[in-house]
Coordinates of C-alpha atoms in Angstrom, one line a residue:
X84 CA -36.9 -76.2 -61.4
X85 CA -39.3 -73.6 -59.9
X86 CA -38.0 -74.5 -56.6
X87 CA -34.1 -74.0 -57.8
X88 CA -35.2 -70.6 -59.4
X89 CA -36.8 -69.4 -56.1
X90 CA -33.8 -70.5 -54.2
X91 CA -31.5 -68.5 -56.5
X92 CA -33.5 -65.5 -56.1
X93 CA -33.4 -65.7 -52.2
X94 CA -29.6 -65.9 -52.6
X95 CA -29.7 -62.9 -54.7
X96 CA -31.5 -60.8 -52.4
X97 CA -29.3 -62.0 -49.6
X98 CA -26.3 -61.1 -51.5
X99 CA -27.9 -57.4 -52.2
X100 CA -28.8 -57.0 -48.5
X101 CA -25.2 -58.3 -47.4
X102 CA -23.5 -55.6 -49.8
X103 CA -25.9 -52.8 -48.6
X104 CA -25.1 -53.6 -45.0
X105 CA -21.5 -53.7 -45.8
X106 CA -21.8 -50.4 -47.6
X107 CA -23.5 -48.9 -44.7
X108 CA -21.0 -50.6 -42.3
X109 CA -18.2 -49.0 -44.3
X110 CA -20.0 -45.5 -44.1
X111 CA -20.5 -45.7 -40.4
X112 CA -16.8 -46.7 -40.1
X113 CA -15.8 -43.9 -42.3
X114 CA -18.1 -41.5 -40.2
X115 CA -16.7 -42.6 -36.9
X116 CA -13.2 -42.2 -38.3
X117 CA -14.1 -38.8 -39.6
X118 CA -15.2 -37.8 -36.3
X119 CA -12.1 -39.1 -34.6
X120 CA -9.8 -37.6 -36.9
X121 CA -11.6 -34.3 -38.0
X122 CA -9.6 -31.3 -37.4
X123 CA -10.2 -27.6 -37.3
X124 CA -8.1 -24.4 -37.2
X125 CA -9.2 -21.8 -34.5
X126 CA -6.7 -19.3 -36.3
X127 CA -9.3 -19.1 -39.2
X128 CA -11.4 -16.9 -36.7
X129 CA -8.6 -15.3 -34.8
X130 CA -10.3 -11.9 -33.8
X131 CA -13.3 -13.7 -32.1
X132 CA -11.0 -16.0 -29.8
X133 CA -8.6 -13.3 -29.2
X134 CA -11.8 -11.3 -28.2
X135 CA -13.2 -14.1 -25.9
X136 CA -9.5 -14.4 -24.3
X137 CA -9.2 -10.8 -23.6
X138 CA -12.9 -11.0 -21.8
X139 CA -11.6 -13.7 -19.6
X140 CA -8.6 -11.7 -18.9
X141 CA -10.8 -8.7 -18.1
X142 CA -12.9 -10.6 -15.6
X143 CA -9.6 -11.8 -13.9
X144 CA -8.3 -8.3 -13.7
X145 CA -11.6 -6.7 -12.4
X146 CA -11.3 -7.9 -8.7
X147 CA -7.8 -6.5 -8.5
X148 CA -8.8 -3.0 -10.3
X149 CA -11.9 -2.8 -8.4
X150 CA -10.4 -3.3 -5.1
X151 CA -7.7 -0.6 -5.7
X152 CA -10.5 1.7 -6.5
X153 CA -12.5 0.7 -3.4
X154 CA -9.5 1.0 -1.3
X155 CA -8.7 4.4 -2.5
X156 CA -12.4 5.6 -2.1
X157 CA -12.6 4.1 1.2
X158 CA -9.9 6.3 2.7
X159 CA -11.3 9.2 0.9
X160 CA -14.3 8.7 2.9
X161 CA -12.4 7.9 6.0
X162 CA -10.6 11.3 5.5
X163 CA -13.9 13.1 5.1
X164 CA -15.4 11.1 8.1
X165 CA -12.2 11.9 10.3
X166 CA -12.5 15.7 9.3
X167 CA -15.7 16.0 11.4
X168 CA -14.0 14.7 14.7
X169 CA -10.7 16.2 14.3
X170 CA -10.1 19.3 12.2
X171 CA -14.0 20.7 12.2
X172 CA -13.9 21.4 16.0
X173 CA -10.5 23.1 15.8
X174 CA -11.7 25.3 12.8
X175 CA -15.0 26.0 14.6
X176 CA -12.9 27.2 17.6
X177 CA -10.7 29.5 15.6
X178 CA -13.6 31.1 13.9
X179 CA -15.3 31.7 17.1
X180 CA -12.2 33.3 18.6
X181 CA -11.9 35.4 15.3
X182 CA -15.7 36.4 15.7
X183 CA -15.1 37.5 19.3
X184 CA -11.9 39.2 19.0
X185 CA -12.0 41.0 15.5
X186 CA -14.7 43.6 16.1
X187 CA -12.2 45.5 18.4
X188 CA -9.8 45.8 15.7
X189 CA -11.3 45.1 12.4
X190 CA -11.0 47.5 9.3
X191 CA -14.0 48.9 7.8
X192 CA -15.4 46.8 5.1
X193 CA -13.7 43.7 5.8
X194 CA -15.6 40.5 6.8
X195 CA -16.2 39.2 10.2
X196 CA -15.6 35.6 9.1
X197 CA -14.6 34.4 5.7
X198 CA -17.2 32.1 3.7
X199 CA -15.1 29.0 4.8
X200 CA -15.4 29.8 8.4
X201 CA -19.0 30.6 8.1
X202 CA -19.8 27.2 6.7
X203 CA -17.6 25.5 9.4
X204 CA -19.6 27.3 12.3
X205 CA -22.7 26.2 10.6
X206 CA -21.6 22.5 10.4
X207 CA -20.6 23.0 14.3
X208 CA -24.0 24.5 15.3
X209 CA -25.8 21.7 13.4
X210 CA -23.7 19.1 15.1
X211 CA -24.4 20.6 18.6
X212 CA -28.1 21.0 18.1
X213 CA -28.5 17.6 16.5
X214 CA -26.6 15.8 19.3
X215 CA -28.7 17.4 22.0
X216 CA -31.6 16.3 20.3
X217 CA -30.4 12.7 19.9
X218 CA -30.5 12.3 23.7
X219 CA -34.2 12.3 23.5
X220 CA -34.1 9.2 21.4
X221 CA -33.8 5.9 23.7
X222 CA -31.7 3.4 21.8
X223 CA -32.8 0.5 24.2
X224 CA -36.6 1.2 23.6
X225 CA -36.0 1.2 19.9
X226 CA -34.0 -2.2 20.1
X227 CA -36.7 -4.2 21.8
X228 CA -39.3 -2.6 19.6
X229 CA -37.2 -3.9 16.6
X230 CA -36.5 -7.2 18.1
X231 CA -40.3 -7.8 18.7
X232 CA -41.1 -7.9 15.1
X233 CA -41.1 -10.7 12.8
X234 CA -38.2 -11.7 10.5
X235 CA -40.0 -11.1 7.3
X236 CA -41.0 -7.3 8.4
X237 CA -37.4 -6.8 9.5
X238 CA -36.1 -7.6 6.2
X239 CA -38.8 -5.3 4.5
X240 CA -37.8 -2.5 7.0
X241 CA -34.2 -3.0 6.1
X242 CA -34.7 -2.6 2.5
X243 CA -37.0 0.3 3.1
X244 CA -34.3 2.1 5.2
X245 CA -31.5 1.6 2.4
X246 CA -33.9 3.2 0.1
X247 CA -34.7 6.0 2.2
X248 CA -31.0 6.6 3.0
X249 CA -30.3 7.1 -0.8
X250 CA -33.1 9.6 -1.0
X251 CA -31.9 11.4 2.1
X252 CA -28.4 11.6 0.8
X253 CA -29.7 13.1 -2.5
X254 CA -31.5 15.8 -1.1
X255 CA -29.4 16.4 2.1
X256 CA -26.5 17.8 0.3
X257 CA -28.8 20.1 -1.6
X258 CA -30.0 21.5 1.9
X259 CA -26.4 21.8 3.1
X260 CA -25.3 23.6 -0.1
X261 CA -28.2 25.9 0.0
X262 CA -27.5 26.8 3.6
X263 CA -23.9 27.6 2.8
X264 CA -24.6 29.6 -0.1
X265 CA -27.5 31.5 1.7
X266 CA -25.3 32.4 4.5
X267 CA -22.0 33.5 2.4
X268 CA -23.9 35.1 -0.3
X269 CA -22.6 38.7 -1.0
X270 CA -24.9 41.3 0.7
X271 CA -25.4 43.6 -2.3
X272 CA -27.1 40.9 -4.2
X273 CA -30.9 40.8 -4.6
X274 CA -32.2 38.3 -2.0
X275 CA -33.9 35.6 -3.7
X276 CA -34.2 33.1 -0.9
X277 CA -36.0 32.5 2.3
X278 CA -33.3 33.4 4.6
X279 CA -30.4 32.0 6.6
X280 CA -32.6 30.8 9.6
X281 CA -35.1 28.9 7.8
X282 CA -32.2 27.1 5.7
X283 CA -30.5 26.5 9.0
X284 CA -33.5 24.9 10.7
X285 CA -34.1 22.6 7.5
X286 CA -30.5 21.6 7.8
X287 CA -30.8 20.6 11.5
X288 CA -34.0 18.6 10.8
X289 CA -32.4 16.9 7.8
X290 CA -29.3 15.9 9.7
X291 CA -31.3 14.6 12.7
X292 CA -33.8 12.5 10.7
X293 CA -31.0 11.0 8.8
X294 CA -29.1 10.2 12.0
X295 CA -32.3 8.6 13.3
X296 CA -32.7 6.5 10.0
X297 CA -29.2 5.2 10.2
X298 CA -29.7 4.5 13.8
X299 CA -32.6 2.4 12.9
X300 CA -30.3 0.6 10.3
X301 CA -27.6 0.0 13.0
X302 CA -30.4 -1.3 15.3
X303 CA -31.8 -3.6 12.8
X304 CA -28.4 -5.1 12.0
X305 CA -27.9 -5.3 15.9
X306 CA -30.8 -7.5 16.1
X307 CA -29.8 -9.7 13.4
X308 CA -26.4 -10.2 15.1
X309 CA -28.0 -11.2 18.3
X310 CA -30.8 -13.7 17.0
X311 CA -30.3 -17.0 18.0
X312 CA -30.4 -18.8 14.7
X313 CA -28.9 -16.1 12.6
X314 CA -31.9 -16.2 10.0
X315 CA -32.3 -12.4 10.0
X316 CA -28.7 -12.0 9.3
X317 CA -28.6 -14.6 6.5
X318 CA -31.8 -13.0 4.9
X319 CA -30.0 -9.6 5.0
X320 CA -26.8 -10.9 3.5
X321 CA -29.0 -12.6 0.7
X322 CA -30.1 -9.2 0.0
X323 CA -26.7 -8.3 -1.5
X324 CA -26.9 -11.1 -4.0
X325 CA -30.4 -10.1 -5.3
X326 CA -28.4 -6.8 -6.2
X327 CA -26.7 -8.7 -8.5
X328 CA -29.6 -10.0 -10.4
X329 CA -31.0 -6.4 -10.6
X330 CA -27.7 -5.0 -12.0
X331 CA -25.9 -7.5 -14.1
X332 CA -28.5 -8.1 -17.0
X333 CA -28.8 -4.4 -17.7
X334 CA -27.3 -2.1 -20.1
X335 CA -24.5 0.2 -18.4
X336 CA -22.5 2.9 -19.9
X337 CA -19.3 4.2 -18.6
X338 CA -20.8 7.2 -16.6
X339 CA -23.5 4.6 -15.2
X340 CA -20.6 2.3 -13.8
X341 CA -18.9 5.1 -12.3
X342 CA -21.8 6.1 -10.2
X343 CA -22.2 2.5 -9.2
X344 CA -18.7 2.4 -8.2
X345 CA -19.2 5.6 -6.1
X346 CA -22.2 4.1 -4.6
X347 CA -20.5 0.8 -3.7
X348 CA -17.7 2.8 -2.0
X349 CA -20.2 4.8 0.0
X350 CA -22.1 1.6 0.8
X351 CA -19.1 -0.3 2.0
X352 CA -17.8 2.4 4.2
X353 CA -21.2 3.0 5.7
X354 CA -21.5 -0.8 6.5
X355 CA -18.1 -0.9 8.0
X356 CA -19.2 2.0 10.5
X357 CA -22.6 0.2 11.2
X358 CA -20.7 -2.8 12.1
X359 CA -18.6 -0.8 14.4
X360 CA -21.6 0.5 16.1
X361 CA -22.9 -2.7 16.6
X362 CA -19.8 -4.2 18.1
X363 CA -19.7 -1.2 20.6
X364 CA -23.3 -1.8 21.6
X365 CA -22.8 -5.6 22.2
X366 CA -19.6 -5.0 24.0
X367 CA -21.2 -2.6 26.2
X368 CA -23.8 -5.1 26.9
X369 CA -21.3 -7.7 28.1
X370 CA -19.3 -5.4 30.0
X371 CA -16.4 -4.9 27.6
X372 CA -15.5 -8.8 27.9
X373 CA -12.8 -9.3 25.3
X374 CA -13.9 -12.8 24.8
X375 CA -17.3 -11.7 23.4
X376 CA -15.3 -9.7 20.7
X377 CA -14.5 -13.2 19.2
X378 CA -17.9 -14.3 19.2
X379 CA -18.7 -11.3 16.9
X380 CA -15.9 -11.7 14.5
X381 CA -17.4 -14.5 12.5
X382 CA -20.5 -12.7 11.7
X383 CA -18.6 -9.5 11.0
X384 CA -16.2 -11.2 8.7
X385 CA -19.2 -13.0 7.0
X386 CA -21.0 -9.6 6.4
X387 CA -17.7 -8.2 5.0
X388 CA -16.8 -11.1 2.9
X389 CA -20.3 -11.3 1.4
X390 CA -20.2 -7.7 0.7
X391 CA -16.9 -7.9 -1.2
X392 CA -17.9 -11.2 -3.1
X393 CA -21.1 -9.4 -4.5
X394 CA -19.3 -6.3 -5.6
X395 CA -16.7 -8.4 -7.5
X396 CA -19.1 -10.6 -9.1
X397 CA -21.4 -7.6 -10.1
X398 CA -18.7 -5.6 -11.6
X399 CA -17.1 -8.3 -13.3
X400 CA -20.2 -9.5 -15.2
X401 CA -21.1 -5.8 -15.9
X402 CA -18.1 -5.2 -17.6
X403 CA -18.2 -8.4 -19.4
X404 CA -21.8 -8.0 -20.8
X405 CA -21.0 -4.2 -21.6
X406 CA -17.7 -4.6 -23.1
X407 CA -16.2 -2.1 -20.8
X408 CA -12.1 -2.6 -20.3
X409 CA -10.8 -3.0 -16.7
X410 CA -8.7 0.2 -17.2
X411 CA -12.0 2.4 -16.7
X412 CA -11.5 1.9 -12.9
X413 CA -8.1 3.7 -13.2
X414 CA -10.0 6.6 -14.9
X415 CA -12.5 6.5 -11.8
X416 CA -9.7 6.7 -9.5
X417 CA -8.1 9.5 -11.2
X418 CA -11.3 11.5 -11.1
X419 CA -11.7 11.0 -7.3
X420 CA -8.1 11.9 -7.2
X421 CA -8.6 15.2 -9.1
X422 CA -11.4 16.2 -6.7
X423 CA -8.9 15.8 -3.7
X424 CA -6.1 17.7 -5.4
X425 CA -8.2 20.6 -6.7
X426 CA -9.7 21.0 -3.3
X427 CA -6.2 21.9 -1.9
X428 CA -5.6 24.7 -4.3
X429 CA -6.1 28.4 -3.5
X430 CA -9.1 28.6 -5.8
X431 CA -11.0 25.9 -4.5
X432 CA -14.7 26.6 -4.2
X433 CA -15.6 23.9 -1.7
X434 CA -14.4 21.8 1.3
X435 CA -13.2 18.4 0.3
X436 CA -15.8 16.8 2.5
X437 CA -18.5 18.3 0.5
X438 CA -16.9 17.2 -2.8
X439 CA -17.0 13.6 -1.5
X440 CA -20.6 14.2 -0.6
X441 CA -21.5 15.3 -4.1
X442 CA -19.4 12.7 -5.8
X443 CA -20.3 9.7 -3.8
X444 CA -23.4 10.6 -2.0
X445 CA -21.5 10.2 1.3
X446 CA -22.7 12.8 3.9
X447 CA -20.3 12.4 6.9
X448 CA -22.4 14.7 9.4
X449 CA -25.4 12.3 10.2
X450 CA -23.0 9.1 10.5
X451 CA -20.6 10.9 12.6
X452 CA -23.5 12.4 14.8
X453 CA -24.7 8.7 15.5
X454 CA -21.3 7.3 16.3
X455 CA -20.7 10.3 18.8
X456 CA -24.0 9.5 20.2
X457 CA -23.2 5.8 20.7
X458 CA -19.9 6.2 22.0
X459 CA -20.9 8.9 24.6
X460 CA -23.5 6.5 25.7
X461 CA -21.3 3.4 25.8
X462 CA -18.1 4.7 27.3
X463 CA -18.2 6.3 30.7
X464 CA -15.6 8.8 31.4
X465 CA -14.7 9.1 35.2
X466 CA -11.6 10.3 36.8
X467 CA -8.6 12.3 35.6
X468 CA -7.0 9.1 33.9
X469 CA -10.1 8.8 31.8
X470 CA -9.9 12.3 30.4
X471 CA -6.2 12.0 29.5
X472 CA -7.0 8.8 27.4
X473 CA -9.7 10.7 25.9
X474 CA -7.2 13.7 24.9
X475 CA -4.7 11.1 23.9
X476 CA -7.2 9.4 21.7
X477 CA -8.2 12.6 20.0
X478 CA -4.6 13.4 19.5
X479 CA -4.2 10.1 17.7
X480 CA -7.2 10.6 15.5
X481 CA -5.6 14.0 14.5
X482 CA -2.5 12.2 13.7
X483 CA -4.4 9.6 11.7
X484 CA -6.2 12.3 9.9
X485 CA -2.9 14.2 9.0
X486 CA -1.2 11.2 7.7
X487 CA -4.0 9.8 5.9
X488 CA -4.4 13.3 4.1
X489 CA -0.6 13.5 3.3
X490 CA -0.6 9.8 1.8
X491 CA -3.9 10.5 0.0
X492 CA -2.7 13.8 -1.6
X493 CA 0.5 12.2 -2.6
X494 CA -1.1 9.3 -4.3
X495 CA -3.7 11.6 -6.0
X496 CA -1.0 13.7 -7.5
X497 CA 0.4 10.6 -9.0
X498 CA -2.9 9.5 -10.3
X499 CA -3.7 13.0 -11.8
X500 CA -0.4 13.0 -13.5
X501 CA -0.7 9.6 -14.8
X502 CA -4.0 10.6 -16.4
X503 CA -2.6 13.6 -17.9
X504 CA -5.3 15.9 -16.2
X505 CA -2.9 18.6 -14.8
X506 CA -3.9 21.3 -17.2
X507 CA -7.5 20.9 -15.9
X508 CA -6.5 22.2 -12.5
X509 CA -5.4 25.6 -14.1
X510 CA -8.5 26.0 -16.3
X511 CA -10.7 29.0 -15.8
X512 CA -14.3 28.2 -15.6
X513 CA -17.0 31.0 -16.4
X514 CA -17.5 33.1 -13.2
X515 CA -20.3 35.1 -14.2
X516 CA -24.1 34.4 -14.6
X517 CA -25.0 35.1 -18.2
X518 CA -27.5 37.7 -18.5
X519 CA -30.5 37.7 -21.1
X520 CA -28.7 39.8 -23.5
X521 CA -25.3 38.1 -23.3
X522 CA -26.8 34.6 -23.4
X523 CA -28.7 35.6 -26.7
X524 CA -25.5 37.0 -28.1
X525 CA -23.7 33.9 -27.1
X526 CA -26.3 31.9 -28.6
X527 CA -26.1 33.8 -31.8
X528 CA -22.5 33.5 -31.8
X529 CA -22.3 29.9 -31.8
X530 CA -24.8 29.4 -34.3
X531 CA -22.1 30.1 -36.8
X532 CA -19.6 27.9 -35.2
X533 CA -19.0 24.2 -35.8
X534 CA -20.8 22.1 -33.3
X535 CA -17.6 20.4 -32.4
X536 CA -16.3 23.7 -30.9
X537 CA -19.3 24.1 -28.5
X538 CA -19.0 20.5 -27.3
X539 CA -15.2 20.7 -26.8
X540 CA -15.7 24.1 -24.8
X541 CA -18.4 22.3 -22.6
X542 CA -16.0 19.6 -22.0
X543 CA -13.2 21.9 -20.9
X544 CA -15.4 23.6 -18.3
X545 CA -14.0 21.9 -15.1
X546 CA -15.9 21.5 -12.2
X547 CA -13.3 22.0 -9.7
X548 CA -11.1 25.0 -10.6
X549 CA -13.0 27.8 -9.2
X550 CA -12.0 31.6 -9.0
X551 CA -10.6 33.1 -5.8
X552 CA -12.7 35.3 -3.7
X553 CA -13.5 38.7 -5.3
X554 CA -14.4 41.9 -3.4
X555 CA -17.8 42.3 -2.5
X556 CA -18.2 45.3 -5.1
X557 CA -18.2 42.6 -7.9
X558 CA -21.3 41.3 -6.4
X559 CA -22.6 40.4 -10.0
X560 CA -20.0 37.7 -10.3
X561 CA -21.3 34.2 -9.1
X562 CA -19.3 30.9 -9.3
X563 CA -21.0 28.4 -11.3
X564 CA -20.3 24.8 -11.8
X565 CA -22.1 22.1 -13.7
X566 CA -21.1 19.6 -11.0
X567 CA -23.4 21.4 -8.6
X568 CA -26.6 20.7 -10.6
X569 CA -27.2 17.3 -8.9
X570 CA -30.1 16.1 -11.1
X571 CA -29.8 16.8 -14.7
X572 CA -31.7 15.1 -17.6
X573 CA -29.4 15.0 -20.7
X574 CA -31.0 14.5 -24.1
X575 CA -29.4 12.4 -26.7
X576 CA -28.4 15.3 -28.6
X577 CA -28.2 18.2 -26.3
X578 CA -30.0 19.5 -23.2
X579 CA -32.5 22.2 -22.8
X580 CA -33.0 24.4 -19.7
X581 CA -35.9 26.9 -19.2
X582 CA -34.9 30.3 -17.6
X583 CA -37.4 31.4 -15.1
X584 CA -37.3 34.9 -16.1
X585 CA -37.6 34.6 -19.7
X586 CA -38.9 32.3 -22.4
X587 CA -35.4 31.6 -24.2
X588 CA -33.6 28.3 -24.1
X589 CA -30.0 27.7 -23.4
X590 CA -28.3 24.6 -25.2
X591 CA -26.1 22.5 -23.3
X592 CA -24.1 19.4 -24.2
X593 CA -24.7 16.5 -22.1
X594 CA -22.4 15.7 -19.4
X595 CA -19.9 12.9 -20.9
X596 CA -16.8 13.8 -18.7
X597 CA -16.2 11.9 -15.6
X598 CA -15.7 15.0 -13.7
X599 CA -19.0 16.3 -14.4
X600 CA -20.7 13.2 -13.1
X601 CA -21.6 12.9 -9.4
X602 CA -23.6 10.2 -7.7
X603 CA -27.2 11.8 -8.3
X604 CA -26.5 12.9 -11.9
X605 CA -28.9 11.0 -14.5
X606 CA -26.9 9.1 -17.0
X607 CA -28.8 7.6 -19.9
X608 CA -32.2 8.3 -18.2
X609 CA -31.1 6.4 -15.0
X610 CA -29.5 6.7 -11.7
X611 CA -27.5 3.5 -10.6

């Protein structure tokens, strides 16, 4: 009987265990069935998924919009670069003819040369002096000196040269602008400078040193091309991909991205010229054998492709992480087009090549000087036929320059019109330097006005449209432009500038308009 009761208890526990297993089994089947048939509706969070889709579309649009900007900027740099070889010598020749013939019949009180002609003559003299100084630099000795260094040392040298090139560009345009203004400043104005000759010597020294720096860059790149295992070229190309790491995961504003785009345009054009110099030097060493050009083509294409890929990836992820639309590149293109259109006006205050230098940090004089030095040392001109070929080549360059300028001007007018920026071409900027009394009255006047009006007035001040030349009797008038102040540090609310001849402060709105941003303007406490 006890045994029968024990068996019944065992069956009972087995039955309970079987039921629990069946329940768990049914729960497992129900869970698996729920996982297989579970549904959800993306439309419940429509805004989120729409935003994600737009980000994907933005990333897909970035390469097209970026390359349109890069192509337009490339031809802008090419136009400024060709100007040094084509129109600048002719303008210098016309200015010298005027300088030699005008004293015989000039009217009293008239200028010997117009300010633009003075600047052209100064540029011509700088190029001639620096070219004569470049003959004392031995390219072959520099090449073998660099070739004897280790790969790691050359990689470090190349990075240092890139940083030095940016520093030279930032300070070099200031030196050239100071020379131009010192040479063309009205005579009646109280002199507050060291004189034209010291400024001219500083400009000559700058252009010469910058040309030497670019020559070292070209020589290092030439060594990388001629190395047997191409290890140095690979390391130098990998340096471009390191740039992605340093830029993608940082906060960028619209103005910062504009500066980076200008820097990429200038860097790409400079690299193309450096590749041209490398090809010229290599073709000279192989007696201009066309077969060797096909040997260089894979390396040249690899460098260009890596540069384009890095720029596309960098800009795509910067716009993604900072929620910047792809249409912003159209605004950047319109800003560059505005510089070109305004430089063709009668009231332009600067040459277009100088405008490109300020906006992009591209100074064509040192690069053109180096290219002239390399071409004259690589190409031997002998006989009348060679001179005829040189003349035809020069006429071809002039034709290319004129055609490029016409196409760029037409495209720029279209871009400016699409951006609704025509009215800014006819705005009258402030043409006088405010005195202490006028600035005090101006400040007291604006203390009773709304803050929005002062900001709007600062935004309306165009950097391009400047007053036409005034007679020398109005020497107190001085063209001013906020874009000429290359290094400005705007505060979050407003900027304060200390006047040297007084203790008063002038409050200025920070630069937010793209037309007021150049390559070396600090935006958000950084320069990219």
